[in-house]
XYZ file of C-alpha atoms in Angstrom:
667
model
C -21.195 -57.054 -4.258
C -18.528 -54.931 -5.788
C -21.009 -52.236 -6.655
C -22.432 -52.223 -3.172
C -19.013 -51.994 -1.696
C -18.201 -49.120 -3.999
C -21.342 -47.281 -2.922
C -20.639 -47.962 0.733
C -17.131 -46.495 0.689
C -18.483 -43.219 1.863
C -20.383 -44.915 4.703
C -17.473 -46.895 6.150
C -14.721 -46.020 8.554
C -11.646 -44.617 6.779
C -9.199 -47.457 6.112
C -6.307 -45.272 7.271
C -7.975 -45.030 10.640
C -8.517 -48.875 10.737
C -4.898 -49.471 9.769
C -3.725 -47.114 12.506
C -5.911 -48.836 15.054
C -4.648 -52.315 14.021
C -1.035 -51.172 14.130
C -1.474 -49.577 17.573
C -3.346 -52.635 18.874
C -1.247 -55.385 17.210
C 2.123 -53.802 16.451
C 3.957 -57.115 15.927
C 1.292 -58.914 13.861
C 0.783 -58.673 10.135
C -2.853 -58.528 9.080
C -3.855 -59.509 5.588
C -5.816 -57.154 3.421
C -8.863 -59.408 3.491
C -8.766 -59.405 7.279
C -8.495 -55.665 7.280
C -11.508 -55.451 4.940
C -13.434 -57.766 7.222
C -12.641 -55.579 10.234
C -13.863 -52.510 8.330
C -17.112 -54.253 7.399
C -17.662 -55.449 10.958
C -17.072 -51.993 12.354
C -19.441 -50.532 9.787
C -22.135 -53.083 10.604
C -21.693 -52.464 14.327
C -21.991 -48.709 13.787
C -25.122 -49.192 11.672
C -26.672 -51.377 14.334
C -25.952 -48.982 17.153
C -27.043 -45.967 15.052
C -30.340 -47.579 14.154
C -31.107 -48.448 17.773
C -30.071 -44.960 18.911
C -32.305 -43.453 16.218
C -35.276 -45.443 17.480
C -34.594 -44.342 21.028
C -34.314 -40.705 19.843
C -37.641 -40.975 18.038
C -39.292 -42.485 21.102
C -37.951 -39.560 23.126
C -39.407 -37.193 20.522
C -35.980 -35.740 19.841
C -34.557 -34.690 16.494
C -30.851 -35.052 17.325
C -29.105 -38.224 18.484
C -27.184 -37.436 21.626
C -24.481 -39.469 23.424
C -27.099 -40.632 25.943
C -29.108 -42.221 23.126
C -26.013 -44.151 21.974
C -25.353 -45.402 25.516
C -28.963 -46.534 25.859
C -28.678 -48.324 22.490
C -25.585 -50.219 23.681
C -27.373 -51.288 26.800
C -30.487 -52.440 24.970
C -28.439 -54.450 22.445
C -26.509 -56.277 25.153
C -23.262 -54.317 24.983
C -23.475 -52.920 28.522
C -19.875 -53.869 29.259
C -18.735 -51.231 26.760
C -20.618 -48.407 28.437
C -17.858 -47.396 30.914
C -15.240 -47.243 28.174
C -17.592 -45.333 25.916
C -18.127 -42.747 28.632
C -14.374 -42.328 29.075
C -13.876 -41.871 25.328
C -16.790 -39.432 25.283
C -15.149 -37.335 28.009
C -11.846 -37.337 26.132
C -13.565 -36.212 22.943
C -15.245 -33.366 24.757
C -11.919 -32.251 26.209
C -10.157 -32.361 22.827
C -13.013 -30.539 21.131
C -12.949 -27.834 23.788
C -9.219 -27.310 23.355
C -9.593 -27.300 19.594
C -12.276 -24.596 19.758
C -10.059 -22.411 21.903
C -7.020 -22.816 19.688
C -8.816 -22.459 16.375
C -9.977 -19.234 14.734
C -11.717 -18.245 11.596
C -8.468 -17.362 9.904
C -7.455 -21.039 9.935
C -10.155 -21.694 7.385
C -8.884 -19.033 4.982
C -5.963 -21.056 3.752
C -3.432 -18.356 4.722
C -0.030 -19.549 5.912
C 0.928 -19.012 9.517
C 3.752 -16.643 8.629
C 1.395 -14.481 6.613
C -1.104 -14.462 9.446
C 1.619 -13.422 11.897
C 2.812 -10.674 9.619
C -0.716 -9.385 9.086
C -1.304 -9.512 12.801
C 1.799 -7.453 13.488
C 0.910 -5.052 10.729
C -2.610 -4.641 12.013
C -1.289 -4.151 15.536
C 1.178 -1.488 14.413
C -1.408 0.187 12.217
C -3.985 0.120 14.954
C -1.596 1.637 17.451
C -0.416 4.147 14.889
C -3.982 5.184 14.082
C -4.781 5.453 17.786
C -1.785 7.705 18.364
C -2.722 9.701 15.275
C -6.211 10.293 16.671
C -4.900 11.076 20.146
C -2.344 13.625 18.971
C -4.960 15.243 16.729
C -7.319 15.423 19.699
C -4.552 17.091 21.723
C -4.043 19.760 19.071
C -7.813 20.290 18.781
C -8.046 20.710 22.558
C -5.164 23.208 22.467
C -6.896 25.233 19.770
C -10.159 25.071 21.672
C -8.499 26.511 24.757
C -6.918 29.205 22.564
C -10.401 30.072 21.302
C -11.597 30.296 24.909
C -8.757 32.699 25.752
C -9.562 34.792 22.678
C -13.191 35.153 23.709
C -12.099 36.071 27.243
C -9.816 38.755 25.773
C -12.726 40.160 23.763
C -14.856 40.224 26.914
C -12.139 42.113 28.816
C -11.688 44.598 25.966
C -15.412 45.227 25.634
C -15.725 45.568 29.412
C -12.905 48.105 29.537
C -14.386 50.006 26.593
C -17.817 50.151 28.207
C -16.290 51.343 31.478
C -14.393 54.117 29.695
C -17.539 55.169 27.827
C -19.421 55.196 31.122
C -16.747 57.366 32.732
C -16.716 59.686 29.727
C -20.495 59.968 29.833
C -20.647 61.015 33.478
C -17.468 63.103 33.655
C -18.193 66.845 33.669
C -17.537 68.807 30.514
C -15.584 71.695 31.976
C -16.103 74.550 29.594
C -15.197 77.107 32.241
C -13.872 77.231 35.757
C -17.305 78.179 37.070
C -18.496 74.676 36.291
C -15.714 72.931 38.207
C -17.023 70.774 41.066
C -16.766 72.398 44.461
C -18.857 70.190 46.715
C -17.109 67.284 48.394
C -19.785 64.865 47.182
C -19.198 65.946 43.565
C -15.420 65.832 43.951
C -15.685 62.351 45.491
C -17.840 61.168 42.589
C -15.359 62.527 40.051
C -12.510 60.849 41.956
C -14.464 57.598 41.790
C -14.841 58.103 38.041
C -11.079 58.607 37.743
C -10.425 55.446 39.742
C -12.931 53.590 37.579
C -11.118 54.836 34.507
C -7.859 53.460 35.956
C -9.666 50.214 36.698
C -10.741 50.034 33.050
C -7.111 50.540 32.098
C -6.146 47.554 34.219
C -8.751 45.438 32.446
C -7.086 46.451 29.191
C -3.737 45.428 30.676
C -5.225 42.021 31.512
C -6.474 41.657 27.928
C -3.097 42.679 26.479
C -1.223 40.312 28.795
C -3.502 37.422 27.894
C -3.230 38.192 24.196
C 0.564 38.353 24.278
C 1.459 35.741 26.870
C -1.315 33.172 26.432
C -3.197 33.477 23.154
C -0.257 34.406 20.955
C 1.932 31.728 22.524
C -0.804 29.122 22.097
C -1.289 29.889 18.418
C 2.449 29.750 17.703
C 2.854 26.510 19.631
C -0.178 24.936 17.926
C 1.397 25.693 14.533
C 4.726 24.171 15.601
C 2.908 21.182 17.100
C 1.070 20.478 13.856
C 4.323 20.603 11.907
C 6.108 18.265 14.335
C 3.189 15.813 14.430
C 3.016 15.702 10.654
C 6.751 14.968 10.473
C 6.557 12.094 12.995
C 3.548 10.537 11.293
C 5.263 10.719 7.940
C 8.307 8.972 9.418
C 6.062 6.221 10.787
C 4.306 5.748 7.452
C 7.627 5.627 5.618
C 8.920 2.994 8.059
C 5.765 0.928 7.565
C 6.025 1.249 3.783
C 9.675 0.143 3.878
C 8.764 -2.874 6.001
C 5.961 -3.773 3.578
C 8.401 -3.536 0.691
C 10.829 -5.888 2.468
C 8.037 -8.365 3.132
C 6.930 -8.300 -0.500
C 10.473 -9.053 -1.611
C 10.702 -11.893 0.891
C 7.281 -13.203 -0.112
C 8.163 -13.106 -3.805
C 11.370 -15.022 -3.169
C 9.426 -17.516 -1.040
C 6.821 -18.095 -3.721
C 9.546 -18.447 -6.338
C 11.375 -20.956 -4.143
C 8.154 -22.874 -3.590
C 7.465 -22.949 -7.308
C 10.959 -24.171 -8.116
C 10.693 -26.858 -5.457
C 7.487 -28.172 -7.030
C 9.138 -28.126 -10.438
C 12.124 -30.027 -8.981
C 9.757 -32.631 -7.467
C 8.043 -33.081 -10.802
C 11.413 -33.415 -12.488
C 12.459 -36.033 -9.918
C 9.248 -38.004 -10.369
C 9.686 -37.891 -14.136
C 13.268 -39.036 -13.831
C 12.319 -41.914 -11.481
C 9.502 -42.997 -13.762
C 11.792 -43.012 -16.807
C 14.549 -44.690 -14.835
C 12.209 -47.525 -13.721
C 10.656 -47.803 -17.140
C 12.460 -50.520 -19.123
C 11.045 -49.220 -22.359
C 12.601 -45.717 -21.914
C 15.695 -44.892 -23.845
C 18.925 -43.881 -22.239
C 18.727 -40.448 -23.871
C 15.331 -39.796 -22.301
C 16.648 -40.882 -18.916
C 19.675 -38.641 -19.291
C 17.573 -35.737 -20.384
C 15.289 -36.214 -17.392
C 18.306 -36.396 -15.148
C 19.666 -33.100 -16.542
C 16.297 -31.506 -16.087
C 16.242 -32.747 -12.494
C 19.704 -31.340 -11.828
C 18.694 -27.981 -13.374
C 15.531 -27.765 -11.316
C 17.386 -28.824 -8.212
C 20.029 -26.171 -8.814
C 17.402 -23.465 -9.391
C 15.581 -24.596 -6.276
C 18.794 -24.294 -4.297
C 19.409 -20.783 -5.640
C 15.864 -19.696 -4.844
C 16.257 -21.281 -1.461
C 19.343 -19.192 -0.798
C 17.554 -16.103 -2.127
C 14.540 -16.819 0.028
C 16.765 -17.367 3.065
C 18.558 -14.074 2.428
C 15.299 -12.149 1.955
C 13.803 -13.803 4.998
C 16.831 -12.899 7.076
C 16.688 -9.317 5.768
C 12.968 -9.059 6.461
C 13.323 -10.442 9.951
C 16.081 -7.933 10.645
C 14.090 -5.035 9.263
C 10.993 -6.209 11.106
C 12.933 -6.435 14.361
C 14.363 -3.001 13.724
C 10.915 -1.670 12.825
C 9.152 -2.943 15.916
C 11.988 -2.565 18.400
C 13.799 0.581 17.198
C 11.994 2.698 14.612
C 8.398 2.500 15.822
C 9.308 2.831 19.541
C 11.423 5.859 18.695
C 8.565 7.457 16.753
C 6.158 6.608 19.550
C 8.567 8.123 22.044
C 8.807 11.302 20.008
C 5.012 11.485 19.808
C 4.850 10.873 23.552
C 7.344 13.661 24.248
C 5.426 15.936 21.919
C 2.183 15.202 23.733
C 3.847 15.749 27.103
C 5.215 19.097 25.932
C 1.716 20.013 24.807
C 0.402 19.188 28.258
C 3.173 21.217 29.898
C 2.435 24.150 27.572
C -1.216 23.999 28.545
C -0.207 24.051 32.204
C 2.001 27.094 31.607
C -0.810 28.853 29.753
C -3.219 28.087 32.589
C -0.726 29.630 34.987
C -0.131 32.604 32.715
C -3.880 33.093 32.387
C -4.161 33.370 36.170
C -0.980 35.467 36.511
C -2.344 38.018 34.046
C -5.217 38.587 36.437
C -3.118 38.378 39.592
C -0.591 40.996 38.459
C -3.208 43.739 38.295
C -4.868 42.833 41.591
C -2.635 45.240 43.623
C -3.424 48.135 41.287
C -7.110 47.230 41.220
C -7.026 47.123 45.023
C -5.541 50.624 45.017
C -8.341 51.773 42.709
C -10.928 50.333 45.068
C -9.158 51.898 48.054
C -9.215 55.200 46.188
C -12.974 54.842 45.765
C -13.345 54.133 49.477
C -11.209 57.163 50.363
C -13.298 59.275 47.992
C -16.418 58.089 49.795
C -14.855 58.949 53.162
C -13.893 62.428 51.938
C -17.508 63.510 51.622
C -18.140 66.251 54.219
C -21.756 67.281 54.549
C -20.977 70.303 56.745
C -18.449 71.646 54.279
C -20.934 71.256 51.442
C -23.594 73.060 53.457
C -21.170 75.874 54.240
C -20.295 76.155 50.550
C -23.985 76.488 49.728
C -24.282 79.230 52.315
C -21.212 81.020 50.962
C -22.390 80.644 47.378
C -25.808 82.188 47.964
C -24.851 84.682 50.634
C -26.042 88.085 49.360
C -24.787 90.500 51.968
C -28.232 92.048 52.394
C -29.696 92.601 55.822
C -33.188 91.348 56.668
C -35.896 94.003 56.324
C -37.030 95.850 59.421
C -40.513 96.275 60.853
C -43.059 98.258 58.910
C -44.021 101.576 60.569
C -47.494 102.634 61.412
C -48.877 105.007 58.831
C -51.338 107.608 60.012
C -53.659 108.541 57.187
C -55.926 110.693 59.369
C -53.743 113.756 58.919
C -55.035 114.211 55.371
C -58.757 114.320 56.250
C -58.873 118.140 56.170
C -57.986 118.282 52.484
C -60.625 120.009 50.312
C -62.814 118.120 47.939
C -61.215 119.735 44.910
C -57.767 118.973 46.142
C -58.916 115.510 47.058
C -60.225 115.015 43.551
C -57.018 116.203 42.009
C -54.874 114.221 44.380
C -57.062 111.188 43.880
C -56.490 111.338 40.151
C -52.795 111.741 40.732
C -52.930 108.915 43.187
C -54.606 106.591 40.723
C -52.062 107.399 38.038
C -49.349 107.063 40.623
C -50.640 103.681 41.665
C -50.490 102.404 38.134
C -46.927 103.597 37.682
C -45.937 102.426 41.124
C -47.093 98.910 40.453
C -44.935 98.778 37.401
C -41.901 100.228 39.206
C -42.228 98.045 42.235
C -42.697 95.016 40.037
C -39.415 95.828 38.353
C -37.704 96.369 41.653
C -38.965 93.100 43.049
C -37.831 91.328 39.944
C -34.334 92.652 40.474
C -34.040 91.321 44.014
C -33.293 87.886 42.540
C -32.080 86.333 45.759
C -35.631 86.351 47.105
C -37.241 85.719 43.756
C -36.104 84.669 40.301
C -32.583 85.269 39.127
C -32.449 87.747 36.229
C -31.789 86.152 32.871
C -30.108 89.177 31.346
C -26.470 89.189 30.225
C -23.800 89.290 32.938
C -22.079 92.633 33.364
C -18.351 93.164 33.377
C -18.279 94.491 36.943
C -20.756 91.845 38.202
C -23.035 94.581 39.444
C -25.996 92.372 38.640
C -24.991 90.146 41.576
C -25.528 90.686 45.295
C -22.648 92.420 47.081
C -21.143 89.296 48.632
C -21.264 87.281 45.391
C -19.989 90.259 43.463
C -17.020 90.535 45.802
C -16.147 86.845 45.316
C -16.365 87.069 41.546
C -14.216 90.186 41.448
C -11.636 88.559 43.727
C -11.506 85.467 41.486
C -11.027 87.618 38.415
C -8.250 89.611 40.091
C -6.474 86.363 41.027
C -6.716 85.103 37.452
C -5.428 88.392 36.069
C -2.516 88.319 38.506
C -1.590 84.821 37.337
C -1.729 85.905 33.720
C 0.330 88.974 34.581
C 2.944 86.770 36.242
C 3.124 84.583 33.125
C 3.557 87.584 30.882
C 6.236 88.997 33.204
C 8.120 85.701 33.141
C 7.874 85.634 29.378
C 9.190 89.197 29.205
C 12.157 88.279 31.404
C 12.883 85.233 29.246
C 12.739 87.310 26.060
C 15.076 89.914 27.557
C 17.568 87.222 28.523
C 17.375 85.719 25.064
C 17.878 89.173 23.560
C 20.995 89.701 25.678
C 22.338 86.318 24.547
C 21.700 87.206 20.904
C 23.416 90.578 21.344
C 26.488 88.931 22.855
C 26.470 86.045 20.359
C 25.023 87.289 17.042
C 25.604 83.907 15.412
C 22.890 82.423 17.640
C 20.136 84.717 16.387
C 18.974 88.206 15.502
C 18.042 90.349 18.545
C 15.695 92.411 16.394
C 13.526 89.378 15.704
C 12.475 89.370 19.381
C 11.338 92.986 19.388
C 7.754 92.337 18.093
C 7.266 89.647 20.684
C 8.589 91.939 23.420
C 6.272 94.728 22.326
C 3.309 92.374 22.328
C 4.233 91.108 25.791
C 4.534 94.675 27.127
C 1.132 95.537 25.695
C -0.347 92.487 27.371
C 1.264 93.468 30.679
C -0.141 97.008 30.446
C -3.552 95.709 29.516
C -3.565 93.248 32.421
C -2.454 95.933 34.872
C -5.279 98.184 33.735
C -7.734 95.345 34.108
C -6.422 94.568 37.586
C -6.628 98.229 38.590
C -10.189 98.502 37.305
C -11.323 95.334 39.079
C -9.575 96.371 42.285
C -11.489 99.653 42.165
C -14.760 97.750 41.821
C -13.708 95.439 44.631
C -12.893 98.377 46.891
C -16.286 99.836 46.112
C -18.044 96.584 47.055
C -15.971 96.098 50.201
C -16.758 99.675 51.227
C -20.475 98.970 50.938
C -20.578 95.520 52.503
C -17.937 96.033 55.127
C -18.407 99.515 56.515
C -22.132 100.096 56.211
C -21.353 103.431 57.844
C -19.679 105.052 54.879
C -21.710 107.502 52.888
C -21.442 108.023 49.232
C -21.400 111.506 47.790
C -23.964 112.512 45.269
C -21.234 113.251 42.773
C -20.207 109.580 42.931
C -23.784 108.550 42.463
C -24.215 110.827 39.492
C -20.990 109.502 38.010
C -22.094 105.888 38.349
C -25.511 106.644 36.909
C -23.938 108.456 33.985
C -21.734 105.456 33.205
C -24.812 103.250 33.048
C -23.726 101.124 36.026
C -26.170 99.469 38.360
C -26.969 100.594 41.832
C -25.729 98.420 44.705
C -29.122 96.812 44.914
C -28.840 95.520 41.403
C -31.228 97.808 39.430
C -30.060 98.624 35.971
C -31.498 100.839 33.267
C -30.609 99.799 29.755
C -31.516 103.186 28.311
C -28.797 105.652 29.192
C -31.104 108.584 28.430
C -33.324 107.621 31.327
C -30.477 107.910 33.827
C -30.129 111.430 35.261
C -27.335 113.079 37.145
C -29.520 114.465 39.919
C -33.045 114.930 41.062
C -35.614 116.274 38.605
C -35.154 119.984 37.854
C -37.857 122.251 39.292
C -39.572 124.812 37.118
C -39.044 128.237 38.562
C -36.749 129.659 41.249
C -35.911 128.308 44.626
C -38.419 130.553 46.271
C -41.142 129.135 44.059
C -40.092 125.634 45.022
C -40.299 126.534 48.691
C -43.638 128.213 48.208
C -44.909 125.036 46.545
C -44.141 123.082 49.691
C -45.240 125.798 52.072
C -48.389 127.111 50.513
C -49.920 123.976 48.978
C -51.376 121.226 51.056
C -49.079 118.229 51.516
C -49.512 115.433 48.980
C -51.156 112.237 50.235
C -48.956 109.211 50.907
C -49.430 106.469 48.299
C -47.190 104.018 50.080
C -44.051 103.710 52.148
C -40.457 102.677 51.606
C -37.438 101.556 53.560
C -33.920 102.813 52.846
C -31.654 99.924 51.805
C -28.563 102.139 51.577
C -27.748 105.497 53.151
C -28.071 108.637 51.004
C -26.473 112.016 51.863
C -28.785 114.205 49.764
C -26.388 117.128 49.161
C -28.023 118.199 45.874
C -30.909 120.615 45.825
C -34.309 118.931 46.090
C -32.965 115.644 47.449
C -33.781 114.139 50.793
C -31.066 112.607 52.977
C -31.832 109.250 54.549
C -30.200 106.655 56.692
C -30.041 102.935 56.101
C -33.198 101.290 57.446
C -35.115 104.580 57.684
C -38.832 104.363 56.768
C -40.330 107.144 54.582
C -43.679 107.881 53.005
C -44.004 107.737 49.234
C -45.878 110.750 47.911
C -44.830 110.512 44.252
C -43.560 107.424 42.484
C -40.687 107.149 40.060
C -41.567 108.657 36.663
C -38.846 106.696 34.903
C -35.963 109.023 35.771
C -34.714 106.920 38.725
C -35.989 109.234 41.486
C -38.885 108.868 43.920
C -40.439 111.655 45.989
C -40.633 110.799 49.706
C -41.512 112.447 52.988
C -40.436 111.949 56.566
C -42.676 111.828 59.605
C -41.773 115.465 60.372
C -43.060 116.569 56.973
C -39.680 117.051 55.256
C -39.915 116.050 51.608
C -37.490 115.463 48.762
C -36.288 113.035 46.071
C -34.371 109.873 46.849
C -32.805 107.321 44.409
C -35.331 104.615 43.610
C -32.629 101.946 43.647
C -31.748 102.848 47.255
C -35.189 102.063 48.690
C -37.590 99.173 48.972
C -40.986 100.502 47.872
C -44.379 99.249 49.085
C -47.443 100.902 47.568
C -50.848 100.855 49.208
C -53.709 99.530 47.126
C -56.440 101.640 48.839
C -54.555 104.816 49.800
C -56.738 107.935 50.219
C -55.760 111.562 50.159
C -56.277 113.707 53.252
């Protein structure tokens, strides 16, 4: 029986619970131990009975877990139906208590950690979590600031590259003015070059935008990001130091607490030992006294550790209150202010980024307005007139060709015809060459000669020659004015030096004065020479009625100058001073024209310029007069011609427009 009861201890209701129930139910009645044991056995038997019946019901229901419904059914089947209502009430109370217990409990309760330690760890984790969150947030803010700075830097590079490409484009299409002749004259060209200048200014404004962004935005952002990193590092270090100090205070408090707890346990042991020896009749008085002293010592040490623990606890609580209510909030506030300043700085940089662009908008608008004005300045009529003025030659259109009567040469003899035919054939060959040269020289109606330009511009048509000479005279006059001003300045300086020798030597200016005077003389000679050429051209193009003397012609030919038409002979030996010399006396020359039959006409010509024909053997002609060609130019610059009335003579080849007949026959 004893063994069975010993084995059933684990299967019975705890006696403490039975005692509590008896005391609550019968507070004023003493119950013997045997009665208590009987109550425990009865309760155990009742529980076994109900459990067995509930198990059978659970098996019949094909369930694996006994539920409260199975217990209620077991009570009813065993005849304890009157207990069912109370059981249901107790069941509801148990469910309510269990629900509350689940809400209040946590896993940490099963770790065996004291409540104070759990609270401290909770606060520490909270502070650390918040501190780590702020650490991440402030780092994100700095990263965002640097990212925006990188964006601004790339925008600056885009602006710089854009401005550079615009300047290269302007440089590529701007004219390379090697001389004044290449300067733009047409309004469309001038407008385009003005647009290029405005575009160059526009590129400069893009560079201004880049410089403003680099100085006001990018540079400021980089400096502020560096300062922000330093400030953030300082605040985080302060927070870590505060947390480390609080941890140190807690460790001191915890050590004192553990020491106090240990001393209290030792004092309890000492008290139990003293009480045991004091109640033991076999113990000696010395042992009791020794135990008492040990108890007093342990009690005293426990009191000291208690005071130490109380002091450390008070210190820790104060430091913890200061940490969570003063230090950490202050650090958080500083981090908050730092983050707000970062946000404000970003706002200012955004505004500065836009202001950098807005400042140059007025100037860019002026550049665009300049382009529009350049477009409006294009004048098509003025350009057309400039083309007309540029290519205006001063020549008059050719007149009508005259009728040539070849029937007057029919009566020529066969022998003469044979001779003249041979001459005619040779003349045709030479004439083709001469006329080809002459046509090549009239470049306005054909190709422009590619030979070197002459000093007097005689290779140009009269009108263009006049313009070029006038331009050169204007340039020489400007240079002459500069040299004259320089001469006056040197003379004044010389006078100053003569009056004040300490300022300089007057003789040192003499070489410069001499050089200036030589330049002035040279320029005056050049001006005089060009004015003479200009007067010559104006006399030809303006008057058209003036006649040049043969002496002038001979002089020009001797100097190797071109005729007004533009013909030019490179070989000076081929230029002659007058018509070809006749072999024999004047009477023989007259007899040649009187006795011999007239030469056949191999073509005709039209006088481009008037010719007086004062020299012997020459034929005077008027401008526009049509003559017959009876002998072509032999290379000496003279052509033999004949009028309708039979008068013959030599005329300058450069003064006529020659047309040779391909099938001319002698008469």
